[in-house]
PDB file of C-alpha atoms in Angstrom:
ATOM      1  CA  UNK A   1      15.226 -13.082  -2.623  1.00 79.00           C
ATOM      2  CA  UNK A   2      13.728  -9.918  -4.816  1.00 84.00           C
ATOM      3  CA  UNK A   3      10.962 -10.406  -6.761  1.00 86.00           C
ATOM      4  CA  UNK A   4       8.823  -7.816  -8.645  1.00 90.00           C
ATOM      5  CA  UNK A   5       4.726  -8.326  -8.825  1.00 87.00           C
ATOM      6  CA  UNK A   6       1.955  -6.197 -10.532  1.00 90.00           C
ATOM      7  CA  UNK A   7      -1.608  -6.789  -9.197  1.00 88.00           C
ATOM      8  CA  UNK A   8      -4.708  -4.897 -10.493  1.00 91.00           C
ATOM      9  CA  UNK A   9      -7.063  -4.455  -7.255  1.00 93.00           C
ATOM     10  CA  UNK A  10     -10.532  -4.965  -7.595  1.00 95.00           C
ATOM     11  CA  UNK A  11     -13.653  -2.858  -6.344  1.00 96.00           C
ATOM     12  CA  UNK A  12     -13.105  -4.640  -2.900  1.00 96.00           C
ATOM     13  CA  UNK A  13      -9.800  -3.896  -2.533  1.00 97.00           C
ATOM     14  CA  UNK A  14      -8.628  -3.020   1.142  1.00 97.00           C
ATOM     15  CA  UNK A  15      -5.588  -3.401   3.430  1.00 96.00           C
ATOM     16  CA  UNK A  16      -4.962  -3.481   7.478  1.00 95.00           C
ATOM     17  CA  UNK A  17      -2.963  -5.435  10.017  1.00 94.00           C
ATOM     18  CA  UNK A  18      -4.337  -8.845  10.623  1.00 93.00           C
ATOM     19  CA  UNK A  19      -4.504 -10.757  13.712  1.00 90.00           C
ATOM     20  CA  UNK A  20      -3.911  -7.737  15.923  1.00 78.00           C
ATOM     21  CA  UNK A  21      -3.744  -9.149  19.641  1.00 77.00           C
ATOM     22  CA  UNK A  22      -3.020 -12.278  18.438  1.00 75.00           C
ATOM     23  CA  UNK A  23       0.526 -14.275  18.257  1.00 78.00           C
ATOM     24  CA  UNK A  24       0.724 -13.998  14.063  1.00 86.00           C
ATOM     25  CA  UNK A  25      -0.167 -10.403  13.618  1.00 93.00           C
ATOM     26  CA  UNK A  26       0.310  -9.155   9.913  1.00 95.00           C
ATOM     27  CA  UNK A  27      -0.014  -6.184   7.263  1.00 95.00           C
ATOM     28  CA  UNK A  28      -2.394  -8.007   4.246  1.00 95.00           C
ATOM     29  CA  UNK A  29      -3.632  -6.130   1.915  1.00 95.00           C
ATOM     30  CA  UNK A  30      -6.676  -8.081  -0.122  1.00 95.00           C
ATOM     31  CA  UNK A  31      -6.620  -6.959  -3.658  1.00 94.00           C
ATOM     32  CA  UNK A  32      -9.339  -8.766  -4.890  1.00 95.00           C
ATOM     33  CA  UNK A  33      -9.129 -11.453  -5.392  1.00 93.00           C
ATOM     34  CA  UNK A  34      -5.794 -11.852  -4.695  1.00 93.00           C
ATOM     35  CA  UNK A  35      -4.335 -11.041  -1.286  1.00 93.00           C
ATOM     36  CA  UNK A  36      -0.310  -9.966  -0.043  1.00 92.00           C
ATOM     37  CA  UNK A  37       0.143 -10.535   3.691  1.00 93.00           C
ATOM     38  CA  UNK A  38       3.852  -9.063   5.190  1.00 94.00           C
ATOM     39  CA  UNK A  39       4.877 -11.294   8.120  1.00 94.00           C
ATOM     40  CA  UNK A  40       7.189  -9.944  11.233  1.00 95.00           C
ATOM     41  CA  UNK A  41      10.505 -11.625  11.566  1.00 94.00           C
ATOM     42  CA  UNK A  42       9.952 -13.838  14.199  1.00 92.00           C
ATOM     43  CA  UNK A  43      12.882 -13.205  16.196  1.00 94.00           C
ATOM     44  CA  UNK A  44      11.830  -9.757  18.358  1.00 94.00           C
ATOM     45  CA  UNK A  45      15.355  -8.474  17.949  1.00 97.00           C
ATOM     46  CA  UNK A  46      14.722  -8.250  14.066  1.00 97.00           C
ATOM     47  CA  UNK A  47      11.560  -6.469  14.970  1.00 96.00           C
ATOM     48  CA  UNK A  48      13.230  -2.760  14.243  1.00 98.00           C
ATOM     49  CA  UNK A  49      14.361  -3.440  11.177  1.00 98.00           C
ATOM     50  CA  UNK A  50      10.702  -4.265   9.907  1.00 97.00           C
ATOM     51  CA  UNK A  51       9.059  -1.462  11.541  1.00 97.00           C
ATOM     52  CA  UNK A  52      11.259   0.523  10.092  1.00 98.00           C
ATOM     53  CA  UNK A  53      10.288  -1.125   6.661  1.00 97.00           C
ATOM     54  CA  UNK A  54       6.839  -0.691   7.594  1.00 97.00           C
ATOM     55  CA  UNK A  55       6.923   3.232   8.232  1.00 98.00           C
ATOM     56  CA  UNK A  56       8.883   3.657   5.056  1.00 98.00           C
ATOM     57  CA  UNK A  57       6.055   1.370   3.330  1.00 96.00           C
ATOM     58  CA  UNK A  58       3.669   3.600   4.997  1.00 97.00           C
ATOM     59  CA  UNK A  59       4.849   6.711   3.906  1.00 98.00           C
ATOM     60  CA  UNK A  60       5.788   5.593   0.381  1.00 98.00           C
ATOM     61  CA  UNK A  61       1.934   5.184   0.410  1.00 96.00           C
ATOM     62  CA  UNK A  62       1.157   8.231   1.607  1.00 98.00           C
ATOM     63  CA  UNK A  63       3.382  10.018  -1.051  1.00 98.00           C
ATOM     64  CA  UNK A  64       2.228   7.829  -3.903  1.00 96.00           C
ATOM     65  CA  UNK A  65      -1.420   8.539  -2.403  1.00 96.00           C
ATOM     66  CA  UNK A  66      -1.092  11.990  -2.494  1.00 96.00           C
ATOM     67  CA  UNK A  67       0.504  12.547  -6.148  1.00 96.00           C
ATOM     68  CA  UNK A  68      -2.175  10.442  -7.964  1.00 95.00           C
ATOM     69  CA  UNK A  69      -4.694  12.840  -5.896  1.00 94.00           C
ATOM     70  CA  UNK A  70      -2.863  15.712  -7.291  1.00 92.00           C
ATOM     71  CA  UNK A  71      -2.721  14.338 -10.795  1.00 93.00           C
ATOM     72  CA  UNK A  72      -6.413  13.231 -10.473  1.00 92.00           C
ATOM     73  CA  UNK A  73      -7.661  16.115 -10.110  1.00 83.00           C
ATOM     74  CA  UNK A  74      -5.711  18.176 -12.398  1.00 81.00           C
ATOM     75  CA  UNK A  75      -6.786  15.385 -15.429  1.00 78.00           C
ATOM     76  CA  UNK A  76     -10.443  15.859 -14.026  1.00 71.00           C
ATOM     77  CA  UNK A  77      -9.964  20.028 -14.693  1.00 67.00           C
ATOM     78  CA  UNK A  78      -8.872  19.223 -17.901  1.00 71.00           C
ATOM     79  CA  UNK A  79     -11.380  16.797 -18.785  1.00 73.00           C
ATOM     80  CA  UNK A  80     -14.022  18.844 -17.614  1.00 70.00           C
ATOM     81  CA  UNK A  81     -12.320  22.057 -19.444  1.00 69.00           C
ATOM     82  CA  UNK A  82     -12.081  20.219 -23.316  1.00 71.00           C
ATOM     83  CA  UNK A  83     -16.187  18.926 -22.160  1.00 74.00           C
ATOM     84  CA  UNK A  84     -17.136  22.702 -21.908  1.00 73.00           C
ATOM     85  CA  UNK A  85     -14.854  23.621 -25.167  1.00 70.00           C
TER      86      UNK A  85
END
């Protein structure tokens, strides 16, 4: 099943694995208000699969992190450059 969602996150906005040590651990990420939580299969020998998901999820994060950083910063420059015009 696909399914595309758009959430705003609020000033409270944070993400981490849930339940870690326990038998239901999961990635959530609380957007406040709303909240995603991504479940492990719960058949261990599916378990590869997902962390391979999870890695890629990680590092499309880190990508997407670091070009809004880089765009950021170059729309603060320019910001600050038209201020001082």
């Amino acid at each position: 099943m696909a399914f595309n969602a758009l959430w705003k996150p609020g000033p409270k906005a944070v993400a981490g694995m849930q339940g870690n040590g326990s038998a239901n651990p999961a990635l959530v990420i609380y957007l406040d208000p709303d909240s995603l939580a991504i479940l492990p299969p719960a058949d261990p020998a599916m378990w590869p699969e997902f962390i391979r998901l999870l890695r890629e999820v990680r590092d499309g994060a880190d990508e997407l992190a670091v070009f809004l950083a880089k765009h950021a910063a170059s729309t603060r420059q320019e910001n600050d450059d038209a201020a001082n015009d």
